[in-house]
PDB file of C-alpha atoms in Angstrom:
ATOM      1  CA  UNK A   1      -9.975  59.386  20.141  1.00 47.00           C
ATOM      2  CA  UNK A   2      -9.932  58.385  16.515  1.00 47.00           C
ATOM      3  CA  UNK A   3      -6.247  58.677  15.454  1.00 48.00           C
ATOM      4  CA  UNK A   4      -7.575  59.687  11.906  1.00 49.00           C
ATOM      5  CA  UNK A   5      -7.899  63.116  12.860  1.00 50.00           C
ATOM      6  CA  UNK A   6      -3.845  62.515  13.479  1.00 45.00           C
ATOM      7  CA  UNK A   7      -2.704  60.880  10.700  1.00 48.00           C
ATOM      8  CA  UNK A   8      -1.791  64.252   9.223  1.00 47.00           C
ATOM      9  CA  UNK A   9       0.592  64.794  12.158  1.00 47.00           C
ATOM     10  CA  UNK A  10       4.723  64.062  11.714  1.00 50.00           C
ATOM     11  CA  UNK A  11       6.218  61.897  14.165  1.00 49.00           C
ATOM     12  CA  UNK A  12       4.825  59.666  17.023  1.00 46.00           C
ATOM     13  CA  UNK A  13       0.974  61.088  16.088  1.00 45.00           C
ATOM     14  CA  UNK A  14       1.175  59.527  12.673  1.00 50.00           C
ATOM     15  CA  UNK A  15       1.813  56.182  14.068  1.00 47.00           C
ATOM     16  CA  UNK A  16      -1.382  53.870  14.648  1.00 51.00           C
ATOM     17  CA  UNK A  17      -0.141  51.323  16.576  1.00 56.00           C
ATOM     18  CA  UNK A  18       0.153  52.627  19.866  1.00 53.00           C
ATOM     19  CA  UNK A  19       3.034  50.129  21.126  1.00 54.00           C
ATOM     20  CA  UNK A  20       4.567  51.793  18.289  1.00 53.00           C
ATOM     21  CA  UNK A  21       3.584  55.354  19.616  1.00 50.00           C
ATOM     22  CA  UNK A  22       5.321  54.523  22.408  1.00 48.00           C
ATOM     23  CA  UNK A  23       8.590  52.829  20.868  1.00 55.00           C
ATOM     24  CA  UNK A  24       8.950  55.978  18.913  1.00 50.00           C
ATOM     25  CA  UNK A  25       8.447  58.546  21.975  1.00 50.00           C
ATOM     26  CA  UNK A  26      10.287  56.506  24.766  1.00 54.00           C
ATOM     27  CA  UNK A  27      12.440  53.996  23.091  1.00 60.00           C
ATOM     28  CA  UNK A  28      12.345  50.625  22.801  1.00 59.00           C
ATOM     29  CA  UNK A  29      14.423  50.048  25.834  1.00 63.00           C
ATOM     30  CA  UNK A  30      13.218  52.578  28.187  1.00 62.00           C
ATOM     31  CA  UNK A  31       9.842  51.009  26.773  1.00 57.00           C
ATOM     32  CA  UNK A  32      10.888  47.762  28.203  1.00 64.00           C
ATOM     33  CA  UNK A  33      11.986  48.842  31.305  1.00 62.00           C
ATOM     34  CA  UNK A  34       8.742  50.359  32.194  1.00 59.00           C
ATOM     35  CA  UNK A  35       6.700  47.384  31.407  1.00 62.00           C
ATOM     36  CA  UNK A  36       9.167  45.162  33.438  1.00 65.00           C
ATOM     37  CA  UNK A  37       8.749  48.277  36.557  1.00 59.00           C
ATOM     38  CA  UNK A  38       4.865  48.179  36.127  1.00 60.00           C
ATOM     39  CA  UNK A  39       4.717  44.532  36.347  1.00 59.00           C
ATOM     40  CA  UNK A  40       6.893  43.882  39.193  1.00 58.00           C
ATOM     41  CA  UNK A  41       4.511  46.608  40.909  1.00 57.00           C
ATOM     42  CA  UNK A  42       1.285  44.149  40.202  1.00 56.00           C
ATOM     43  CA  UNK A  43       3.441  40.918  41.293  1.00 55.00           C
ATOM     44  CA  UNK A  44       4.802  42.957  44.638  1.00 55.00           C
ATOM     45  CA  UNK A  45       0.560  43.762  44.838  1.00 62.00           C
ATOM     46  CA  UNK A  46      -0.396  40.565  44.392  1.00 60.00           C
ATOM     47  CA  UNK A  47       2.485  39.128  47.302  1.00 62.00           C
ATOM     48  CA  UNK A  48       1.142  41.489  49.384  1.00 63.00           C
ATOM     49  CA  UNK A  49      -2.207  40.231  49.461  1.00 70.00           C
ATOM     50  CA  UNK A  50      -0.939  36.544  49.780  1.00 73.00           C
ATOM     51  CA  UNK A  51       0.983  37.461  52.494  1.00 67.00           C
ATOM     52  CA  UNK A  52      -2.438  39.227  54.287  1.00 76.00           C
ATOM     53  CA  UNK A  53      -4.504  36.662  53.284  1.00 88.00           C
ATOM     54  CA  UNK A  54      -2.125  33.772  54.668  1.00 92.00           C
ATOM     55  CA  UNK A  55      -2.133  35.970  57.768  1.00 94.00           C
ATOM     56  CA  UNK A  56      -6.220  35.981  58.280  1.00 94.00           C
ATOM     57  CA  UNK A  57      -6.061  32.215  57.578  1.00 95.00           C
ATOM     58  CA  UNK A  58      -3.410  32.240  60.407  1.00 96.00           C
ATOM     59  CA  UNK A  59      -5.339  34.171  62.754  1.00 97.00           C
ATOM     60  CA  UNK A  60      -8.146  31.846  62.164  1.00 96.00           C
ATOM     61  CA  UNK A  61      -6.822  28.977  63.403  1.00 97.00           C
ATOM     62  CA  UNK A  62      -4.895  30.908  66.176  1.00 97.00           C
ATOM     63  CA  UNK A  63      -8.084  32.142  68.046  1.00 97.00           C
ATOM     64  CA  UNK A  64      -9.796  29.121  67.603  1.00 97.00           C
ATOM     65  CA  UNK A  65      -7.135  26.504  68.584  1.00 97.00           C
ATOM     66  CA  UNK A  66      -4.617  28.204  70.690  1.00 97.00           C
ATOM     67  CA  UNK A  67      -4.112  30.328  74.311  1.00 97.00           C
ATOM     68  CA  UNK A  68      -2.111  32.409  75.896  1.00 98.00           C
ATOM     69  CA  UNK A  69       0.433  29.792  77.129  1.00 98.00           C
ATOM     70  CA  UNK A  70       1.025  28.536  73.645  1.00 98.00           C
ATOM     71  CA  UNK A  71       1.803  32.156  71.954  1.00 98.00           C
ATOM     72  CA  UNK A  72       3.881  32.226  75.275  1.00 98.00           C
ATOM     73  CA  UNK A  73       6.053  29.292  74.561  1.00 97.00           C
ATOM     74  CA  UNK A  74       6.543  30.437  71.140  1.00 97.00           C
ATOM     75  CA  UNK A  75       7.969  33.922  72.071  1.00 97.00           C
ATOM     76  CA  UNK A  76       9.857  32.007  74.716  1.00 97.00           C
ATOM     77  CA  UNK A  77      11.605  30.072  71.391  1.00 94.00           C
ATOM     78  CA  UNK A  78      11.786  32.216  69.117  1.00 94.00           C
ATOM     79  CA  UNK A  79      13.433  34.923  71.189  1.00 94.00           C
ATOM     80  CA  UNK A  80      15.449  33.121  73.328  1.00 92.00           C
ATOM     81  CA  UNK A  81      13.305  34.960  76.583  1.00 97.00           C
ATOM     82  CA  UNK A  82      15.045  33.033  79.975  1.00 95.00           C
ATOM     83  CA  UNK A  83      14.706  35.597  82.550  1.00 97.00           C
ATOM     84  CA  UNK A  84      11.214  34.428  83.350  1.00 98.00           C
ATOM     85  CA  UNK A  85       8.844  31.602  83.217  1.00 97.00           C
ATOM     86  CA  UNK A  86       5.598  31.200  81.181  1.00 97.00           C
ATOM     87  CA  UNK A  87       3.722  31.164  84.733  1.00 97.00           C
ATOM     88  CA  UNK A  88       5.601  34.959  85.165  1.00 98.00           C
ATOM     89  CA  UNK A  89       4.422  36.292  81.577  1.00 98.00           C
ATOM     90  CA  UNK A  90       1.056  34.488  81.450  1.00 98.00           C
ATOM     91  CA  UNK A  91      -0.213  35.946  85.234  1.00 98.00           C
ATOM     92  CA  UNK A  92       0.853  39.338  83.742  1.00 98.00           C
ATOM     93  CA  UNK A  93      -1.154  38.284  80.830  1.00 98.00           C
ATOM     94  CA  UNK A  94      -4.342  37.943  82.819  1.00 97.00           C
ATOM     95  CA  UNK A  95      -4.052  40.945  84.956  1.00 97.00           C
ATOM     96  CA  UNK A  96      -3.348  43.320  81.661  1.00 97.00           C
ATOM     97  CA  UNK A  97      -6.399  41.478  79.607  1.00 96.00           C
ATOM     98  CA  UNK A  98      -9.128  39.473  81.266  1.00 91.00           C
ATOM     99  CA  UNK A  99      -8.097  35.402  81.269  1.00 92.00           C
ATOM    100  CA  UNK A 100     -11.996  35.106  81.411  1.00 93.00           C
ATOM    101  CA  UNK A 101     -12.417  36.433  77.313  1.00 96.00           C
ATOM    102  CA  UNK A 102     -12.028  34.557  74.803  1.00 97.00           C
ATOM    103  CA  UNK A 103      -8.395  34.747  73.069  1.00 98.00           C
ATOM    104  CA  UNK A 104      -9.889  37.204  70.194  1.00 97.00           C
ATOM    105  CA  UNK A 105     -11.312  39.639  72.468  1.00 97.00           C
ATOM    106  CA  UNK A 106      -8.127  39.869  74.576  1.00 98.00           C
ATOM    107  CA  UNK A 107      -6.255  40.445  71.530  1.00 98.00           C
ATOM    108  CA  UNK A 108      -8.256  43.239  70.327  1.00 97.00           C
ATOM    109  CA  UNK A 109      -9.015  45.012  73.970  1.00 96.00           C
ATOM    110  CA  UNK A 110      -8.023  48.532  74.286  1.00 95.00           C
ATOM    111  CA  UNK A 111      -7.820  50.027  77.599  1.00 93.00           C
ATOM    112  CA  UNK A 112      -8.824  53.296  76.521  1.00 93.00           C
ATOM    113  CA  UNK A 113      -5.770  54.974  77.250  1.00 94.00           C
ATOM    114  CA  UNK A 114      -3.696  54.059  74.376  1.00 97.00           C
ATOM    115  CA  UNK A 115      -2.883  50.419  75.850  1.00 97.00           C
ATOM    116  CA  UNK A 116      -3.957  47.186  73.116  1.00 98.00           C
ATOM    117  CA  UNK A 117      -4.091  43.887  73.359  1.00 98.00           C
ATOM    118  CA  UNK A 118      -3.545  40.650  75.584  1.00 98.00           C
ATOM    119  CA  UNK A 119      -0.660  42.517  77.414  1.00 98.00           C
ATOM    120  CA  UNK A 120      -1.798  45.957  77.103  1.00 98.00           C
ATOM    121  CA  UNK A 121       1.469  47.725  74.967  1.00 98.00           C
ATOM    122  CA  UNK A 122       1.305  51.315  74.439  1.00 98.00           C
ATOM    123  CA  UNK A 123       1.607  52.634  70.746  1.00 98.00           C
ATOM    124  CA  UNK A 124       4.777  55.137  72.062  1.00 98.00           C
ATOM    125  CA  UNK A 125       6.470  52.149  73.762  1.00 98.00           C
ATOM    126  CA  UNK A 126       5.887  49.374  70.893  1.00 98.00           C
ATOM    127  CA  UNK A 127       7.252  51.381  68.686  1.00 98.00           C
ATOM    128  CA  UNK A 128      10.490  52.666  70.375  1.00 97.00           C
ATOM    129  CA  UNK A 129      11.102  50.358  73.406  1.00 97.00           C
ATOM    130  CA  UNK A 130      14.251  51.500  74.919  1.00 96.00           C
ATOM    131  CA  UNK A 131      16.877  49.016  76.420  1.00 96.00           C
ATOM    132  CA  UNK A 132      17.841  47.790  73.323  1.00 96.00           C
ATOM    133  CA  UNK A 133      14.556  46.077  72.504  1.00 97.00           C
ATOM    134  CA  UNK A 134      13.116  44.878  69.913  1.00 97.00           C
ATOM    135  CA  UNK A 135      10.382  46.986  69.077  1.00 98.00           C
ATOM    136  CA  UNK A 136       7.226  45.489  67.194  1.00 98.00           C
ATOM    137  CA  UNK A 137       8.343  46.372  63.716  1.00 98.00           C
ATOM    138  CA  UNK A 138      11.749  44.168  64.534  1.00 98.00           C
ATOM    139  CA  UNK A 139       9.014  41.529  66.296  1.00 98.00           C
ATOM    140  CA  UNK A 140       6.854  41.898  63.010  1.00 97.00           C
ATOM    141  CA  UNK A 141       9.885  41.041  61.072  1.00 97.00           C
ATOM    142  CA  UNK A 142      11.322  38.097  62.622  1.00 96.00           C
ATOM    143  CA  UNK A 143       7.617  36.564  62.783  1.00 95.00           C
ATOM    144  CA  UNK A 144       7.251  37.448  58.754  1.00 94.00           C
ATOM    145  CA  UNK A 145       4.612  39.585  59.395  1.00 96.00           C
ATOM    146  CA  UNK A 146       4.006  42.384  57.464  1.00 95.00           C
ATOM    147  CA  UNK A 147       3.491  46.019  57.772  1.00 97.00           C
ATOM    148  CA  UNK A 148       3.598  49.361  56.598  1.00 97.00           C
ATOM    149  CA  UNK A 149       6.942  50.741  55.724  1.00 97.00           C
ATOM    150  CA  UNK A 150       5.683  54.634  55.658  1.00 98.00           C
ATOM    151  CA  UNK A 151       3.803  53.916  58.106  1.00 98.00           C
ATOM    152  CA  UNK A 152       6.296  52.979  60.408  1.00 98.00           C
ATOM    153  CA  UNK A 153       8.539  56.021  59.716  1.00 98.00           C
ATOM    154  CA  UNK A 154       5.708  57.957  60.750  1.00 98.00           C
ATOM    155  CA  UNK A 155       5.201  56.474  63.906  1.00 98.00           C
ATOM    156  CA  UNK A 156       9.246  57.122  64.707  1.00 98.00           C
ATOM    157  CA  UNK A 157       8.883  60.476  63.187  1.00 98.00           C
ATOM    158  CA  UNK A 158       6.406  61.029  65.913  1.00 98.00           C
ATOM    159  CA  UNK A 159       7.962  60.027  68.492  1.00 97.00           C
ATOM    160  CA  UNK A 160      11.248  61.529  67.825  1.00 97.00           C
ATOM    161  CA  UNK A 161       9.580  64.518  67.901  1.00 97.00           C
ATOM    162  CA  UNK A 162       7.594  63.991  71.071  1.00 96.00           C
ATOM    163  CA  UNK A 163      10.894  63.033  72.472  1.00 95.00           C
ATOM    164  CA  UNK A 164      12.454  66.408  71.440  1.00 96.00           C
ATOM    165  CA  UNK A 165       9.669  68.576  73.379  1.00 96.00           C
ATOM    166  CA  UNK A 166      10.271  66.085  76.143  1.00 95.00           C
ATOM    167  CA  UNK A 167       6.716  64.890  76.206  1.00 95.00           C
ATOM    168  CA  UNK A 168       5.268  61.003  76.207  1.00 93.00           C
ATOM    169  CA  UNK A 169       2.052  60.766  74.517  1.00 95.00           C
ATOM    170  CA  UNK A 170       0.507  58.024  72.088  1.00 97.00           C
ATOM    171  CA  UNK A 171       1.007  58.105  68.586  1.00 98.00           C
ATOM    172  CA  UNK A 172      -2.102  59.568  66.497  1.00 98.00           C
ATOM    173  CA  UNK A 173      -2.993  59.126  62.467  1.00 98.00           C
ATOM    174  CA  UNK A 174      -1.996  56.233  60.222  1.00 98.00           C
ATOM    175  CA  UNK A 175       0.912  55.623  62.394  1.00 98.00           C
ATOM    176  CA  UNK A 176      -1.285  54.941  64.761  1.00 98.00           C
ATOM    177  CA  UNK A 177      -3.768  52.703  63.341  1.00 98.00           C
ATOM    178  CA  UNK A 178      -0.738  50.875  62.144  1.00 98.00           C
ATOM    179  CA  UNK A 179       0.636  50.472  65.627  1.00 98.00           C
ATOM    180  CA  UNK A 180      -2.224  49.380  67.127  1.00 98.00           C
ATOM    181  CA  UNK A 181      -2.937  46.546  64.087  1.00 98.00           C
ATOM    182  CA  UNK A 182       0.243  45.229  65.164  1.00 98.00           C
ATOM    183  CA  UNK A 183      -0.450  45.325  68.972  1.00 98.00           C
ATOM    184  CA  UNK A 184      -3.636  43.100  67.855  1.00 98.00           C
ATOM    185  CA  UNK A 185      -1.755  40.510  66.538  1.00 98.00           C
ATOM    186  CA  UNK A 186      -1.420  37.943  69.276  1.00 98.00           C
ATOM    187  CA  UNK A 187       1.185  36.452  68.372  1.00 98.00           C
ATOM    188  CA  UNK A 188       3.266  40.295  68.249  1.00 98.00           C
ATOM    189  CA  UNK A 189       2.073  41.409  70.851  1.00 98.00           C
ATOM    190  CA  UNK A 190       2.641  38.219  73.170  1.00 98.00           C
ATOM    191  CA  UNK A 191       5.682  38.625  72.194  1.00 98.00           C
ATOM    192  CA  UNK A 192       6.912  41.835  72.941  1.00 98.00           C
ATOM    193  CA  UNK A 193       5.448  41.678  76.414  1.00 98.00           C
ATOM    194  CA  UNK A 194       7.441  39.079  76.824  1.00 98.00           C
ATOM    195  CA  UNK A 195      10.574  40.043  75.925  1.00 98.00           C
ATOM    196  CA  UNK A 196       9.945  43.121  78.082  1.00 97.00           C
ATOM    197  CA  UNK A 197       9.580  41.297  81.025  1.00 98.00           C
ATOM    198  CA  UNK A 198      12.337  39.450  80.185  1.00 98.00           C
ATOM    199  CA  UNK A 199      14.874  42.467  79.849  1.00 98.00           C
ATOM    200  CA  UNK A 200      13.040  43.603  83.295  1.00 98.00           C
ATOM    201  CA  UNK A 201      13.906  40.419  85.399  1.00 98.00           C
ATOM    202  CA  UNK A 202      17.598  40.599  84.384  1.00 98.00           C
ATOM    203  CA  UNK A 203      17.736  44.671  84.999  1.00 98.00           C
ATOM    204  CA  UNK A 204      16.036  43.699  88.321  1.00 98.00           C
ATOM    205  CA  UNK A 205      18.329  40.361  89.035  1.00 98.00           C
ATOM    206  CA  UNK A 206      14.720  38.738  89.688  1.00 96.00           C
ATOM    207  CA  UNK A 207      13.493  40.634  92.200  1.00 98.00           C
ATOM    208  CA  UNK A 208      10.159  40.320  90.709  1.00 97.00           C
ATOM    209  CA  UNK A 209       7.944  43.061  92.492  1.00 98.00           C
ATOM    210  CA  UNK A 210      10.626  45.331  91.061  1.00 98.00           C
ATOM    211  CA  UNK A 211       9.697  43.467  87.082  1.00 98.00           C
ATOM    212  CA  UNK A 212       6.426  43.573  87.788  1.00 98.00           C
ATOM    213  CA  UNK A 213       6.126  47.762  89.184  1.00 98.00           C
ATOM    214  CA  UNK A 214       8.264  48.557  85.468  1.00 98.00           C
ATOM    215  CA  UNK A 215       5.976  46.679  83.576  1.00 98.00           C
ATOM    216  CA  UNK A 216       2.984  48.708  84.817  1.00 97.00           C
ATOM    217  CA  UNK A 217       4.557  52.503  85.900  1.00 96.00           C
ATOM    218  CA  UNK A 218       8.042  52.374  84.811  1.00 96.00           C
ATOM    219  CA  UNK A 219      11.396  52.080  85.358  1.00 97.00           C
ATOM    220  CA  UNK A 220      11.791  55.594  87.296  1.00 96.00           C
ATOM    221  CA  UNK A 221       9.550  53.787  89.865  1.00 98.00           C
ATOM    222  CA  UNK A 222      10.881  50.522  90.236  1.00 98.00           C
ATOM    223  CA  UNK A 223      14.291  51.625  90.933  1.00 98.00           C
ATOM    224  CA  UNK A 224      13.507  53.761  93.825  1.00 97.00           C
ATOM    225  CA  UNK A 225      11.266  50.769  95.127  1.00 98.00           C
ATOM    226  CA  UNK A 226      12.607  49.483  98.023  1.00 97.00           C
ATOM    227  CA  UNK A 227      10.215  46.894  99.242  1.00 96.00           C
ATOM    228  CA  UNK A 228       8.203  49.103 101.028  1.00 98.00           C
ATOM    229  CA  UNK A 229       4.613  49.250  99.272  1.00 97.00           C
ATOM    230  CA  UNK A 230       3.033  52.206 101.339  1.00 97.00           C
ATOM    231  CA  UNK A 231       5.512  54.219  99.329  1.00 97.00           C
ATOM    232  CA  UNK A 232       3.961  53.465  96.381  1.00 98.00           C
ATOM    233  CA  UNK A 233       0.740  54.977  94.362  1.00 98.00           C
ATOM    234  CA  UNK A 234      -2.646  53.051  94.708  1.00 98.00           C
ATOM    235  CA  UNK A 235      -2.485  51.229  91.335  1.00 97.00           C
ATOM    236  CA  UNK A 236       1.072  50.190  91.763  1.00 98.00           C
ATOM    237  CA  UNK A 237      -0.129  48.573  95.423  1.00 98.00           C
ATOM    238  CA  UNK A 238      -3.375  46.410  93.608  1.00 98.00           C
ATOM    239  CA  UNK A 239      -0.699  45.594  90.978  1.00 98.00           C
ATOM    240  CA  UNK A 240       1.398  43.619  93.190  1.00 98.00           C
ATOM    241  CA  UNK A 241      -1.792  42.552  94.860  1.00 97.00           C
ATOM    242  CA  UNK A 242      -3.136  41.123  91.800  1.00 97.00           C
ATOM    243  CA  UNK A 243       0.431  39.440  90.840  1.00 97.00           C
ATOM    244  CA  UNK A 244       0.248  37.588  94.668  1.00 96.00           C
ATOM    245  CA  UNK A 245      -3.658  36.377  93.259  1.00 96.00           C
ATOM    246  CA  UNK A 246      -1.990  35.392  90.465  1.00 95.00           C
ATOM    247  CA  UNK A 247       0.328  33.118  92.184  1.00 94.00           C
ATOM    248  CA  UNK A 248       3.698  34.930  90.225  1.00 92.00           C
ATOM    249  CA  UNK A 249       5.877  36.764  93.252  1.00 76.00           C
TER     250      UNK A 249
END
């Protein structure tokens, strides 16, 4: 615009400069405080995008250099897990996610019914646990990993409301895709299987047919499961089956 055609107007119009303009509508403080506002926006940006990047760069070296035994041992430290051994959570490991694929692949299988990653966590369940768990938004945190504040309300939106119609179901939308980037991270979702198991094997005093049946269908089963496997459904029989293979009872 060519302020010329303004310079007839009073006030703020008749001003040129436009820092001046802006002095003269908002105030020199208020102008101030918005500069200070808009650049902490670009430096919280720009931290953002570290933080991502330093992730990737993280990831990198993860899939190339490590396995499931080491992210095990690091959950195991960072979390303080005792209740089981990195034997227990790593045969659980390889009958959620094939031990045959590559770390990378493990980490980004889906099931196909809403279960992700090396030990195959539902979105409903990461995201509100139970128990007094950590769910992976608290896992997320302690690691320094980052994620989506809105997008986490979401997801507990969701399920709060899920919960109220008395329904379990997976989480759909952005809260979703959030979820489920979470649940890809190895390192996150290693983690919270982990601790899961853990919190099972101390419910369970280590009877660990009864860890293993919650883990895969649920409390409600395990604690009517009284050793007796005809009693139980045809995938809860090949699971305990395929925890014997595994060398974990």
């Amino acid at each position: 615009i060519d302020d010329s055609a303004l310079s007839f107007l009073p006030g703020m119009f008749n001003i040129r400069n436009r820092d001046a303009r802006v002095d003269f509508f908002l105030g020199k403080e208020e102008r101030s405080l918005l500069s200070r506002k808009t650049e902490s926006s670009l430096q919280s940006k720009e931290r953002t995008a570290d933080i991502d990047k330093n992730r990737d760069q993280q990831l990198t070296r993860i899939f190339k250099e490590d396995n499931v035994p080491t992210l095990i041992n690091r959950a195991m430290n960072e979390f303080s897990i005792n209740n089981v051994d990195v034997a227990q959570i790593n045969g659980i490991s390889n009958i959620e996610s094939s031990a045959s694929k590559s770390l990378k692949a493990r980490s980004m299988s889906d099931s196909g019914h809403d279960a992700h990653g090396i030990m195959q966590v539902k979105t409903a369940t990461a995201t509100m646990p139970g128990f007094g768990l950590p769910s992976i938004f608290d896992v997320a945190d302690k690691l320094f990993i980052r994620y989506d504040d809105n997008k986490k309300q979401q997801a507990l939106n969701q399920i709060e409301k899920n919960q109220a119609q008395g329904v379990f179901k997976p989480l759909t939308g952005q809260a979703a895709k959030e979820v489920i980037r979470l649940l890809q991270d190895p390192d996150i979702n290693v983690t919270f299987g982990a601790n899961y198991l853990n919190y099972f094997a101390d419910r369970y005093d280590g009877d660990m047919e009864k860890v293993y049946l919650a883990y895969n269908q649920g409390v409600s089963i395990a604690d009517k499961f009284d050793g007796d496997r005809s009693k139980l459904n045809a995938e809860g029989r090949r699971y305990l089956e395929r925890a014997e293979k595994e060398g974990i009872p």
